[in-house]
GROMACS .gro file of C-alpha atoms in nm:
model
  485
    1MET     CA    1  -1.744   0.359  -0.175
    2SER     CA    2  -1.551   0.599  -0.404
    3ASP     CA    3  -1.304   0.686  -0.129
    4MET     CA    4  -1.213   0.321  -0.061
    5PRO     CA    5  -0.861   0.192  -0.148
    6SER     CA    6  -0.830  -0.018  -0.469
    7GLY     CA    7  -0.599  -0.297  -0.566
    8ILE     CA    8  -0.504  -0.548  -0.294
    9VAL     CA    9  -0.695  -0.440  -0.005
   10ILE     CA   10  -0.780  -0.507   0.374
   11PRO     CA   11  -1.126  -0.662   0.394
   12THR     CA   12  -1.394  -0.428   0.526
   13VAL     CA   13  -1.571  -0.481   0.863
   14ASP     CA   14  -1.876  -0.258   0.921
   15GLY     CA   15  -1.800  -0.074   0.619
   16ALA     CA   16  -1.430   0.007   0.681
   17PRO     CA   17  -1.111  -0.177   0.641
   18SER     CA   18  -0.994  -0.344   0.976
   19THR     CA   19  -0.642  -0.459   1.016
   20SER     CA   20  -0.731  -0.564   1.382
   21ALA     CA   21  -1.002  -0.808   1.271
   22LEU     CA   22  -0.767  -0.941   0.988
   23GLY     CA   23  -0.478  -1.000   1.255
   24ARG     CA   24  -0.708  -1.155   1.496
   25GLY     CA   25  -0.857  -1.385   1.253
   26VAL     CA   26  -0.538  -1.498   1.074
   27VAL     CA   27  -0.354  -1.557   1.402
   28ALA     CA   28  -0.648  -1.756   1.532
   29ASP     CA   29  -0.667  -1.964   1.217
   30ALA     CA   30  -0.311  -2.030   1.233
   31LEU     CA   31  -0.323  -2.165   1.588
   32ARG     CA   32  -0.654  -2.341   1.561
   33SER     CA   33  -0.538  -2.699   1.464
   34VAL     CA   34  -0.229  -2.693   1.698
   35ALA     CA   35  -0.341  -2.492   1.990
   36PRO     CA   36  -0.729  -2.432   1.995
   37ASP     CA   37  -0.737  -2.265   2.346
   38TRP     CA   38  -0.483  -2.007   2.222
   39ALA     CA   39  -0.679  -1.968   1.893
   40ARG     CA   40  -1.000  -1.885   2.078
   41GLU     CA   41  -0.806  -1.633   2.303
   42ALA     CA   42  -0.666  -1.472   2.000
   43GLU     CA   43  -1.004  -1.424   1.815
   44THR     CA   44  -1.187  -1.274   2.116
   45THR     CA   45  -0.891  -1.027   2.201
   46LYS     CA   46  -1.066  -0.684   2.206
   47ASN     CA   47  -0.762  -0.457   2.226
   48TRP     CA   48  -0.551  -0.619   1.932
   49ARG     CA   49  -0.305  -0.325   1.915
   50GLY     CA   50  -0.231  -0.359   2.282
   51GLU     CA   51  -0.218  -0.736   2.325
   52TYR     CA   52  -0.093  -0.872   1.979
   53LEU     CA   53   0.259  -0.922   2.137
   54ARG     CA   54   0.166  -1.244   2.325
   55HIS     CA   55  -0.029  -1.398   2.033
   56PHE     CA   56   0.269  -1.351   1.806
   57HIS     CA   57   0.490  -1.511   2.065
   58ARG     CA   58   0.241  -1.817   2.083
   59LEU     CA   59   0.271  -1.872   1.702
   60VAL     CA   60   0.640  -1.961   1.763
   61GLU     CA   61   0.575  -2.148   2.094
   62ALA     CA   62   0.291  -2.350   1.966
   63GLY     CA   63   0.504  -2.482   1.680
   64LEU     CA   64   0.805  -2.596   1.885
   65PRO     CA   65   0.693  -2.936   1.978
   66SER     CA   66   0.730  -3.076   1.623
   67ARG     CA   67   0.822  -2.980   1.268
   68GLU     CA   68   0.460  -3.086   1.164
   69ALA     CA   69   0.316  -2.842   1.424
   70ALA     CA   70   0.523  -2.554   1.277
   71LEU     CA   71   0.438  -2.634   0.926
   72ALA     CA   72   0.066  -2.656   1.014
   73ILE     CA   73   0.085  -2.314   1.167
   74ALA     CA   74   0.260  -2.173   0.859
   75GLY     CA   75   0.032  -2.331   0.616
   76ASP     CA   76  -0.293  -2.240   0.798
   77GLY     CA   77  -0.177  -1.889   0.845
   78LEU     CA   78  -0.102  -1.856   0.464
   79SER     CA   79  -0.439  -2.008   0.378
   80SER     CA   80  -0.621  -1.772   0.612
   81LEU     CA   81  -0.453  -1.456   0.482
   82ARG     CA   82  -0.524  -1.572   0.120
   83SER     CA   83  -0.884  -1.635   0.189
   84ARG     CA   84  -0.950  -1.312   0.385
   85MET     CA   85  -0.753  -1.043   0.172
   86ARG     CA   86  -0.955  -0.903  -0.110
   87PHE     CA   87  -0.895  -0.730  -0.446
   88ARG     CA   88  -1.089  -0.427  -0.549
   89PRO     CA   89  -1.035  -0.327  -0.915
   90ALA     CA   90  -1.147   0.030  -0.866
   91PRO     CA   91  -1.245   0.263  -0.571
   92ASP     CA   92  -1.603   0.233  -0.655
   93ALA     CA   93  -1.615  -0.146  -0.721
   94ASP     CA   94  -1.697  -0.430  -0.481
   95GLU     CA   95  -1.437  -0.636  -0.308
   96GLN     CA   96  -1.360  -0.966  -0.491
   97PRO     CA   97  -1.157  -1.275  -0.380
   98LEU     CA   98  -0.774  -1.206  -0.390
   99ASP     CA   99  -0.713  -1.472  -0.666
  100SER     CA  100  -0.931  -1.262  -0.902
  101VAL     CA  101  -0.643  -1.004  -0.929
  102PHE     CA  102  -0.506  -1.246  -1.189
  103ASP     CA  103  -0.837  -1.256  -1.395
  104SER     CA  104  -0.862  -0.871  -1.410
  105PRO     CA  105  -0.778  -0.701  -1.744
  106ALA     CA  106  -0.391  -0.664  -1.760
  107GLY     CA  107  -0.365  -0.395  -2.024
  108ALA     CA  108  -0.056  -0.358  -2.246
  109PRO     CA  109   0.216  -0.588  -2.140
  110LEU     CA  110   0.524  -0.440  -1.959
  111ARG     CA  111   0.832  -0.414  -2.159
  112THR     CA  112   1.193  -0.446  -2.051
  113ALA     CA  113   1.464  -0.181  -2.061
  114THR     CA  114   1.823  -0.298  -1.985
  115VAL     CA  115   2.105  -0.091  -1.850
  116ALA     CA  116   2.445  -0.236  -1.886
  117GLY     CA  117   2.680  -0.080  -1.629
  118SER     CA  118   3.008   0.093  -1.765
  119GLY     CA  119   3.214  -0.009  -1.448
  120GLU     CA  120   3.422  -0.311  -1.374
  121ALA     CA  121   3.263  -0.586  -1.185
  122ARG     CA  122   3.421  -0.629  -0.826
  123ARG     CA  123   3.577  -0.967  -0.796
  124SER     CA  124   3.621  -0.992  -0.425
  125LEU     CA  125   3.378  -0.944  -0.124
  126VAL     CA  126   3.437  -0.609   0.035
  127VAL     CA  127   3.224  -0.496   0.330
  128PRO     CA  128   3.196  -0.120   0.411
  129TYR     CA  129   3.211  -0.082   0.795
  130ARG     CA  130   3.275   0.225   1.000
  131GLY     CA  131   3.451   0.425   0.729
  132GLU     CA  132   3.656   0.125   0.633
  133ARG     CA  133   3.636  -0.135   0.351
  134LEU     CA  134   3.696  -0.472   0.496
  135GLU     CA  135   3.819  -0.753   0.281
  136GLY     CA  136   4.056  -1.034   0.316
  137ASP     CA  137   4.208  -1.092   0.666
  138ARG     CA  138   4.048  -0.769   0.797
  139LEU     CA  139   3.702  -0.896   0.704
  140LEU     CA  140   3.772  -1.234   0.867
  141ARG     CA  141   3.885  -1.059   1.184
  142GLN     CA  142   3.580  -0.846   1.207
  143LEU     CA  143   3.359  -1.169   1.156
  144ASP     CA  144   3.543  -1.327   1.452
  145ALA     CA  145   3.491  -1.004   1.663
  146TRP     CA  146   3.119  -1.004   1.584
  147VAL     CA  147   3.092  -1.378   1.691
  148ALA     CA  148   3.304  -1.310   2.005
  149GLY     CA  149   3.068  -1.023   2.093
  150GLY     CA  150   2.748  -1.218   2.028
  151VAL     CA  151   2.647  -1.011   1.737
  152ILE     CA  152   2.592  -1.269   1.477
  153GLU     CA  153   2.566  -1.641   1.497
  154PRO     CA  154   2.871  -1.851   1.420
  155SER     CA  155   2.697  -2.002   1.109
  156CYS     CA  156   2.661  -1.653   0.980
  157ALA     CA  157   3.036  -1.590   0.994
  158GLU     CA  158   3.118  -1.915   0.837
  159ALA     CA  159   2.882  -1.846   0.542
  160VAL     CA  160   3.042  -1.513   0.482
  161ARG     CA  161   3.384  -1.660   0.505
  162THR     CA  162   3.289  -1.923   0.237
  163VAL     CA  163   3.182  -1.650   0.007
  164ALA     CA  164   3.483  -1.450   0.056
  165ALA     CA  165   3.693  -1.765  -0.028
  166ASN     CA  166   3.484  -1.801  -0.357
  167PRO     CA  167   3.467  -1.470  -0.510
  168ALA     CA  168   3.355  -1.614  -0.853
  169TRP     CA  169   3.020  -1.699  -0.692
  170LEU     CA  170   2.947  -1.317  -0.662
  171THR     CA  171   2.834  -1.271  -1.041
  172LEU     CA  172   2.568  -1.531  -0.996
  173GLU     CA  173   2.600  -1.654  -1.349
  174GLY     CA  174   2.258  -1.767  -1.490
  175ARG     CA  175   2.072  -1.651  -1.162
  176PRO     CA  176   1.902  -1.335  -1.224
  177VAL     CA  177   1.777  -1.175  -0.896
  178VAL     CA  178   1.438  -1.013  -0.908
  179VAL     CA  179   1.455  -0.731  -0.633
  180LEU     CA  180   1.104  -0.642  -0.526
  181GLY     CA  181   1.122  -0.311  -0.350
  182ALA     CA  182   1.436  -0.232  -0.546
  183GLY     CA  183   1.491   0.104  -0.383
  184ALA     CA  184   1.493  -0.039  -0.027
  185GLU     CA  185   1.783   0.040   0.194
  186MET     CA  186   1.818  -0.313   0.311
  187GLY     CA  187   1.796  -0.468  -0.043
  188PRO     CA  188   2.073  -0.623  -0.223
  189LEU     CA  189   2.054  -0.434  -0.565
  190THR     CA  190   2.361  -0.223  -0.521
  191ALA     CA  191   2.583  -0.500  -0.398
  192LEU     CA  192   2.470  -0.755  -0.666
  193LEU     CA  193   2.526  -0.494  -0.947
  194ARG     CA  194   2.851  -0.403  -0.808
  195TRP     CA  195   2.953  -0.780  -0.843
  196GLY     CA  196   2.837  -0.804  -1.195
  197ALA     CA  197   2.519  -0.976  -1.141
  198ASP     CA  198   2.187  -0.948  -1.346
  199VAL     CA  199   1.923  -0.763  -1.134
  200VAL     CA  200   1.554  -0.740  -1.230
  201ALA     CA  201   1.433  -0.434  -1.041
  202VAL     CA  202   1.050  -0.373  -0.936
  203ASP     CA  203   0.951  -0.066  -0.753
  204LEU     CA  204   0.691   0.202  -0.780
  205PRO     CA  205   0.673   0.425  -1.080
  206ARG     CA  206   0.836   0.720  -0.902
  207PRO     CA  207   1.114   0.899  -1.102
  208ALA     CA  208   1.316   0.982  -0.803
  209ILE     CA  209   1.355   0.611  -0.714
  210TRP     CA  210   1.453   0.504  -1.064
  211GLN     CA  211   1.683   0.807  -1.116
  212ARG     CA  212   1.886   0.683  -0.814
  213LEU     CA  213   1.873   0.306  -0.930
  214LEU     CA  214   1.963   0.397  -1.281
  215GLU     CA  215   2.278   0.598  -1.174
  216THR     CA  216   2.378   0.296  -0.955
  217ALA     CA  217   2.342   0.064  -1.242
  218HIS     CA  218   2.540   0.291  -1.486
  219ARG     CA  219   2.838   0.296  -1.238
  220SER     CA  220   2.842  -0.080  -1.180
  221GLY     CA  221   2.963  -0.386  -1.359
  222GLY     CA  222   2.626  -0.550  -1.377
  223ARG     CA  223   2.303  -0.537  -1.567
  224LEU     CA  224   1.975  -0.386  -1.453
  225HIS     CA  225   1.644  -0.489  -1.621
  226VAL     CA  226   1.376  -0.235  -1.569
  227PRO     CA  227   0.985  -0.269  -1.631
  228VAL     CA  228   0.836   0.011  -1.849
  229ALA     CA  229   0.478   0.072  -1.955
  230GLN     CA  230   0.564   0.307  -2.254
  231GLU     CA  231   0.865   0.428  -2.450
  232GLY     CA  232   1.034   0.744  -2.363
  233ALA     CA  233   1.377   0.915  -2.381
  234ASP     CA  234   1.392   0.954  -2.006
  235LEU     CA  235   1.368   0.601  -1.862
  236ALA     CA  236   1.335   0.723  -1.504
  237GLN     CA  237   1.009   0.898  -1.608
  238HIS     CA  238   0.858   0.572  -1.741
  239ALA     CA  239   1.002   0.297  -1.522
  240GLY     CA  240   0.842   0.098  -1.258
  241ALA     CA  241   0.514  -0.102  -1.169
  242ASP     CA  242   0.270  -0.089  -0.872
  243LEU     CA  243   0.233  -0.435  -0.714
  244LEU     CA  244  -0.099  -0.335  -0.549
  245HIS     CA  245  -0.270  -0.231  -0.848
  246ASP     CA  246  -0.079  -0.408  -1.138
  247LEU     CA  247   0.002  -0.745  -1.023
  248ARG     CA  248  -0.103  -0.937  -1.301
  249ARG     CA  249   0.111  -0.743  -1.559
  250VAL     CA  250   0.402  -0.762  -1.309
  251ALA     CA  251   0.343  -1.149  -1.287
  252ASP     CA  252   0.329  -1.188  -1.666
  253TRP     CA  253   0.651  -0.982  -1.706
  254LEU     CA  254   0.842  -1.172  -1.456
  255GLY     CA  255   0.715  -1.488  -1.602
  256GLU     CA  256   0.950  -1.425  -1.888
  257VAL     CA  257   1.265  -1.367  -1.711
  258ASP     CA  258   1.545  -1.599  -1.846
  259GLY     CA  259   1.773  -1.833  -1.653
  260ALA     CA  260   1.688  -1.966  -1.310
  261PRO     CA  261   1.556  -1.659  -1.138
  262VAL     CA  262   1.551  -1.565  -0.763
  263LEU     CA  263   1.252  -1.379  -0.627
  264GLY     CA  264   1.374  -1.154  -0.354
  265ASN     CA  265   1.126  -0.982  -0.120
  266TYR     CA  266   1.250  -0.651   0.007
  267VAL     CA  267   0.916  -0.448   0.003
  268TYR     CA  268   0.816  -0.226   0.292
  269ALA     CA  269   0.542   0.029   0.374
  270ASP     CA  270   0.401   0.194   0.685
  271GLY     CA  271   0.103   0.055   0.864
  272PRO     CA  272  -0.183  -0.117   0.686
  273LEU     CA  273  -0.008  -0.059   0.360
  274ASN     CA  274   0.261  -0.298   0.465
  275VAL     CA  275   0.024  -0.582   0.513
  276ARG     CA  276  -0.132  -0.502   0.161
  277VAL     CA  277   0.193  -0.504  -0.024
  278ALA     CA  278   0.315  -0.823   0.157
  279VAL     CA  279   0.006  -1.013   0.057
  280ALA     CA  280   0.052  -0.877  -0.309
  281VAL     CA  281   0.403  -1.016  -0.301
  282ASP     CA  282   0.290  -1.350  -0.165
  283ALA     CA  283   0.025  -1.381  -0.422
  284LEU     CA  284   0.284  -1.306  -0.686
  285THR     CA  285   0.507  -1.565  -0.530
  286VAL     CA  286   0.252  -1.831  -0.550
  287ARG     CA  287   0.173  -1.748  -0.906
  288LEU     CA  288   0.515  -1.750  -1.019
  289ARG     CA  289   0.609  -2.065  -0.826
  290GLN     CA  290   0.337  -2.249  -1.008
  291ALA     CA  291   0.478  -2.146  -1.354
  292ARG     CA  292   0.848  -2.164  -1.255
  293PRO     CA  293   0.899  -2.461  -1.021
  294ASP     CA  294   1.284  -2.363  -1.042
  295LEU     CA  295   1.212  -2.019  -0.883
  296ALA     CA  296   1.422  -1.963  -0.568
  297LEU     CA  297   1.297  -1.748  -0.305
  298ALA     CA  298   1.471  -1.480  -0.083
  299PHE     CA  299   1.373  -1.291   0.228
  300LEU     CA  300   1.505  -1.083   0.512
  301ALA     CA  301   1.359  -1.153   0.852
  302THR     CA  302   1.364  -0.866   1.107
  303PRO     CA  303   1.543  -0.920   1.439
  304THR     CA  304   1.261  -0.753   1.624
  305ASP     CA  305   1.045  -1.063   1.607
  306VAL     CA  306   1.002  -1.389   1.796
  307PHE     CA  307   1.262  -1.679   1.728
  308ALA     CA  308   1.365  -1.998   1.880
  309VAL     CA  309   1.728  -1.985   1.922
  310PRO     CA  310   2.016  -2.239   1.951
  311ASP     CA  311   2.108  -2.375   2.295
  312ASP     CA  312   2.444  -2.209   2.303
  313ALA     CA  313   2.291  -1.866   2.257
  314VAL     CA  314   2.083  -1.927   2.564
  315ASP     CA  315   2.383  -2.045   2.762
  316GLU     CA  316   2.580  -1.737   2.660
  317SER     CA  317   2.291  -1.502   2.757
  318GLY     CA  318   2.282  -1.671   3.089
  319ARG     CA  319   2.643  -1.623   3.157
  320ARG     CA  320   2.619  -1.267   3.073
  321TYR     CA  321   2.326  -1.215   3.295
  322ALA     CA  322   2.539  -1.364   3.575
  323THR     CA  323   2.823  -1.144   3.530
  324ALA     CA  324   2.655  -0.819   3.396
  325LYS     CA  325   2.836  -0.503   3.496
  326GLY     CA  326   2.726  -0.140   3.419
  327ILE     CA  327   2.357  -0.106   3.448
  328GLY     CA  328   2.346  -0.478   3.565
  329ARG     CA  329   2.480  -0.355   3.904
  330LEU     CA  330   2.144  -0.183   3.945
  331ARG     CA  331   1.946  -0.485   3.834
  332GLY     CA  332   1.817  -0.585   4.175
  333PRO     CA  333   1.669  -0.254   4.271
  334LEU     CA  334   1.534  -0.190   3.938
  335ARG     CA  335   1.357  -0.519   3.923
  336VAL     CA  336   1.201  -0.468   4.266
  337LEU     CA  337   1.085  -0.113   4.185
  338SER     CA  338   0.946  -0.226   3.852
  339GLY     CA  339   0.773  -0.528   3.988
  340GLY     CA  340   1.002  -0.765   3.787
  341ARG     CA  341   0.932  -0.575   3.453
  342LEU     CA  342   1.297  -0.420   3.413
  343LEU     CA  343   1.605  -0.626   3.316
  344ALA     CA  344   1.448  -0.964   3.327
  345PRO     CA  345   1.663  -1.249   3.203
  346ASN     CA  346   1.637  -1.317   2.830
  347TYR     CA  347   1.555  -1.687   2.864
  348PRO     CA  348   1.392  -1.790   3.179
  349GLY     CA  349   1.229  -2.110   3.037
  350THR     CA  350   1.320  -2.424   2.880
  351LEU     CA  351   1.519  -2.515   2.568
  352PRO     CA  352   1.507  -2.423   2.283
  353GLY     CA  353   1.495  -2.076   2.413
  354ILE     CA  354   1.253  -1.824   2.272
  355ASN     CA  355   1.389  -1.479   2.202
  356ASP     CA  356   1.107  -1.235   2.198
  357SER     CA  357   1.225  -0.911   2.051
  358LEU     CA  358   0.904  -0.770   1.926
  359VAL     CA  359   0.881  -0.393   1.975
  360PRO     CA  360   0.530  -0.256   2.048
  361GLN     CA  361   0.601   0.066   1.856
  362GLN     CA  362   0.622  -0.127   1.526
  363GLY     CA  363   0.281  -0.255   1.561
  364PRO     CA  364   0.078  -0.564   1.459
  365ASN     CA  365   0.069  -0.487   1.096
  366TYR     CA  366   0.447  -0.490   1.073
  367ALA     CA  367   0.446  -0.820   1.271
  368LEU     CA  368   0.198  -0.991   1.044
  369ALA     CA  369   0.373  -0.877   0.734
  370LYS     CA  370   0.700  -1.015   0.853
  371ARG     CA  371   0.537  -1.340   0.984
  372LEU     CA  372   0.380  -1.392   0.651
  373GLN     CA  373   0.726  -1.396   0.495
  374ARG     CA  374   0.859  -1.650   0.742
  375TRP     CA  375   0.545  -1.870   0.686
  376ARG     CA  376   0.602  -1.861   0.303
  377ALA     CA  377   0.977  -1.949   0.354
  378ALA     CA  378   0.908  -2.258   0.564
  379HIS     CA  379   0.618  -2.371   0.340
  380ALA     CA  380   0.817  -2.328   0.027
  381ARG     CA  381   1.127  -2.502   0.185
  382ALA     CA  382   0.917  -2.795   0.282
  383ASP     CA  383   0.796  -2.819  -0.075
  384GLY     CA  384   1.150  -2.843  -0.204
  385ALA     CA  385   1.222  -2.484  -0.310
  386THR     CA  386   1.559  -2.312  -0.256
  387VAL     CA  387   1.507  -2.049   0.004
  388SER     CA  388   1.728  -1.795   0.149
  389LEU     CA  389   1.578  -1.638   0.464
  390THR     CA  390   1.818  -1.465   0.679
  391VAL     CA  391   1.774  -1.267   1.011
  392ALA     CA  392   1.919  -0.920   0.937
  393PRO     CA  393   2.060  -0.686   1.207
  394ALA     CA  394   1.885  -0.382   1.332
  395THR     CA  395   1.999  -0.113   1.096
  396ARG     CA  396   1.975   0.265   1.079
  397THR     CA  397   1.734   0.286   0.797
  398ARG     CA  398   1.527   0.600   0.732
  399SER     CA  399   1.208   0.393   0.808
  400VAL     CA  400   1.327   0.323   1.162
  401LEU     CA  401   1.492   0.652   1.241
  402LYS     CA  402   1.174   0.861   1.153
  403ASN     CA  403   1.018   0.705   1.477
  404ARG     CA  404   1.159   0.907   1.767
  405LEU     CA  405   1.137   0.623   2.019
  406LEU     CA  406   1.298   0.377   1.790
  407ALA     CA  407   1.570   0.611   1.707
  408ALA     CA  408   1.640   0.668   2.074
  409ALA     CA  409   1.654   0.302   2.140
  410TYR     CA  410   1.893   0.243   1.875
  411ALA     CA  411   2.115   0.521   2.010
  412GLY     CA  412   2.114   0.359   2.368
  413ALA     CA  413   2.137  -0.012   2.251
  414HIS     CA  414   2.513  -0.032   2.262
  415ARG     CA  415   2.466  -0.016   2.647
  416PHE     CA  416   2.334  -0.365   2.637
  417GLY     CA  417   2.567  -0.520   2.383
  418ILE     CA  418   2.351  -0.459   2.085
  419GLU     CA  419   2.518  -0.343   1.768
  420ILE     CA  420   2.312  -0.130   1.533
  421PHE     CA  421   2.447  -0.142   1.169
  422GLU     CA  422   2.459   0.107   0.896
  423PRO     CA  423   2.266   0.029   0.583
  424ALA     CA  424   2.571  -0.017   0.363
  425THR     CA  425   2.725  -0.282   0.601
  426SER     CA  426   2.378  -0.468   0.639
  427ASN     CA  427   2.283  -0.481   0.274
  428THR     CA  428   2.628  -0.601   0.172
  429LEU     CA  429   2.643  -0.868   0.438
  430MET     CA  430   2.279  -0.973   0.350
  431ALA     CA  431   2.368  -0.996  -0.014
  432ALA     CA  432   2.666  -1.207   0.053
  433LEU     CA  433   2.450  -1.450   0.256
  434LEU     CA  434   2.215  -1.464  -0.035
  435VAL     CA  435   2.504  -1.559  -0.265
  436HIS     CA  436   2.598  -1.824  -0.012
  437ASP     CA  437   2.252  -1.984  -0.002
  438LEU     CA  438   2.220  -1.988  -0.389
  439HIS     CA  439   2.560  -2.173  -0.418
  440VAL     CA  440   2.530  -2.385  -0.093
  441PRO     CA  441   2.151  -2.413  -0.043
  442PRO     CA  442   2.100  -2.471   0.348
  443SER     CA  443   2.018  -2.820   0.438
  444PRO     CA  444   1.670  -2.826   0.578
  445GLY     CA  445   1.691  -2.857   0.964
  446THR     CA  446   1.482  -3.102   1.149
  447HIS     CA  447   1.254  -2.807   1.242
  448PRO     CA  448   1.170  -2.473   1.069
  449TRP     CA  449   1.306  -2.279   1.373
  450GLN     CA  450   1.661  -2.427   1.296
  451ASP     CA  451   1.623  -2.302   0.938
  452GLU     CA  452   1.540  -1.957   1.058
  453ALA     CA  453   1.842  -1.946   1.302
  454PHE     CA  454   2.102  -2.044   1.047
  455ALA     CA  455   2.330  -1.763   0.970
  456ALA     CA  456   2.132  -1.511   1.175
  457ALA     CA  457   2.289  -1.166   1.208
  458HIS     CA  458   2.066  -1.045   1.486
  459GLY     CA  459   2.293  -0.771   1.623
  460GLY     CA  460   2.318  -0.917   1.962
  461LEU     CA  461   1.957  -0.950   2.057
  462TRP     CA  462   1.981  -1.337   2.095
  463ARG     CA  463   2.286  -1.340   2.317
  464GLN     CA  464   2.257  -1.028   2.544
  465PRO     CA  465   2.157  -1.068   2.905
  466TYR     CA  466   1.808  -0.914   2.916
  467ALA     CA  467   1.471  -0.978   2.753
  468PRO     CA  468   1.471  -0.705   2.501
  469ARG     CA  469   1.148  -0.521   2.605
  470SER     CA  470   1.259  -0.530   2.963
  471ALA     CA  471   1.559  -0.313   2.857
  472LEU     CA  472   1.382  -0.109   2.590
  473GLY     CA  473   1.276   0.160   2.809
  474ILE     CA  474   1.608   0.211   2.971
  475ALA     CA  475   1.786   0.209   2.622
  476VAL     CA  476   1.534   0.479   2.510
  477LEU     CA  477   1.645   0.701   2.816
  478PHE     CA  478   2.007   0.640   2.733
  479GLY     CA  479   1.940   0.718   2.374
  480PHE     CA  480   1.764   1.053   2.447
  481GLY     CA  481   2.053   1.141   2.682
  482THR     CA  482   2.301   1.068   2.369
  483ALA     CA  483   2.080   1.295   2.148
  484ARG     CA  484   2.087   1.586   2.392
  485GLY     CA  485   2.454   1.553   2.435
   0.00000   0.00000   0.00000
């Protein structure tokens, strides 16, 4: 067992960790009380990697009839993950229940190093976009253009307008933001520091990450608070904490944060590691919420997932399908030749429409990690917490572009009315939406899907004519052509 992973781990099946067994079990448990037939299908699926898409679709579909059904799916899914995931204190130790992570020896407490920026805090909302810096009327015009193009929801534009009209909100006075995954390209750290906010940063103890974050903090008008395990002249060499292996110390350290903190989840990893770190963050969230009922939560939802969408998005997609030009002129022959698989309408069913933008290449581990965050957001919101969960646009991050097929799909997406954002634009917009939600907490909808749809910046996936996977292969071909050109 000495070669087994330690910390928060995937449970073993027949002597080895199995994310397929975990995914099947969790999805089945989430569906069981609401859709028992679908639950049985999920738990008996043999090729989980090849068939997970329809089961994740059903997790949304089964919850649509009522708020109670959606919350039951979220609660049962969370409980299943919590009961199934394990903690292994050392590579040669036995698996223990997940909650035992908080009973393990913590070691010396983490200390806080604070870096106060030497720059001036920016007092207006400025969004970098295609080489320009949008503010004032130029920003408002761009918001209108994005709405007209179906790139963001009208509620997203309205929320950003509200923040732009209230620049004093940007400092988040008295609301320190804990950024888990502080070095993430999609995270709000840079924007918040630029605006003069207090940011509590958590990321792995890797000097290259912290060198970059510390340089950002020094240039900013904000304050960066960093966990350190030991003193040292070079802060970058001693900063950081590992959520998988050091969760108790991180929880104890964050429990001492002053003010009314916000816990922001921006962590990401590849493959099974993504599930492990997502569960670690969720366990941390539960622990901190028990000690700090005033704790607000923040998440970014991926647009490449399954969402119920507003009726007007369905209507607009239908109009675009009926009047599609360009590749739309070949829709008939392509659908015949492909047996109906290519360029299918985005919403063939009843209202509310379900946008299924799951991308097979991202895999079931990514889908499970992101669904966990949505379940926690819905559960916490129903429990009275302030929650900011925003659908972020598809963005040219390093983690996406290293996948050749996804990079090609992004390069060809504009042919279908999809806008792919640069990281600096996305993370600034998402930070502005976080500021909005902390000052104007979203009124809970009558159903969790309405909460998820509020202020969505989906990049056009919800309002384009075609079911995303039915256009994915063509977008990839266009993208490869662009790369060759």
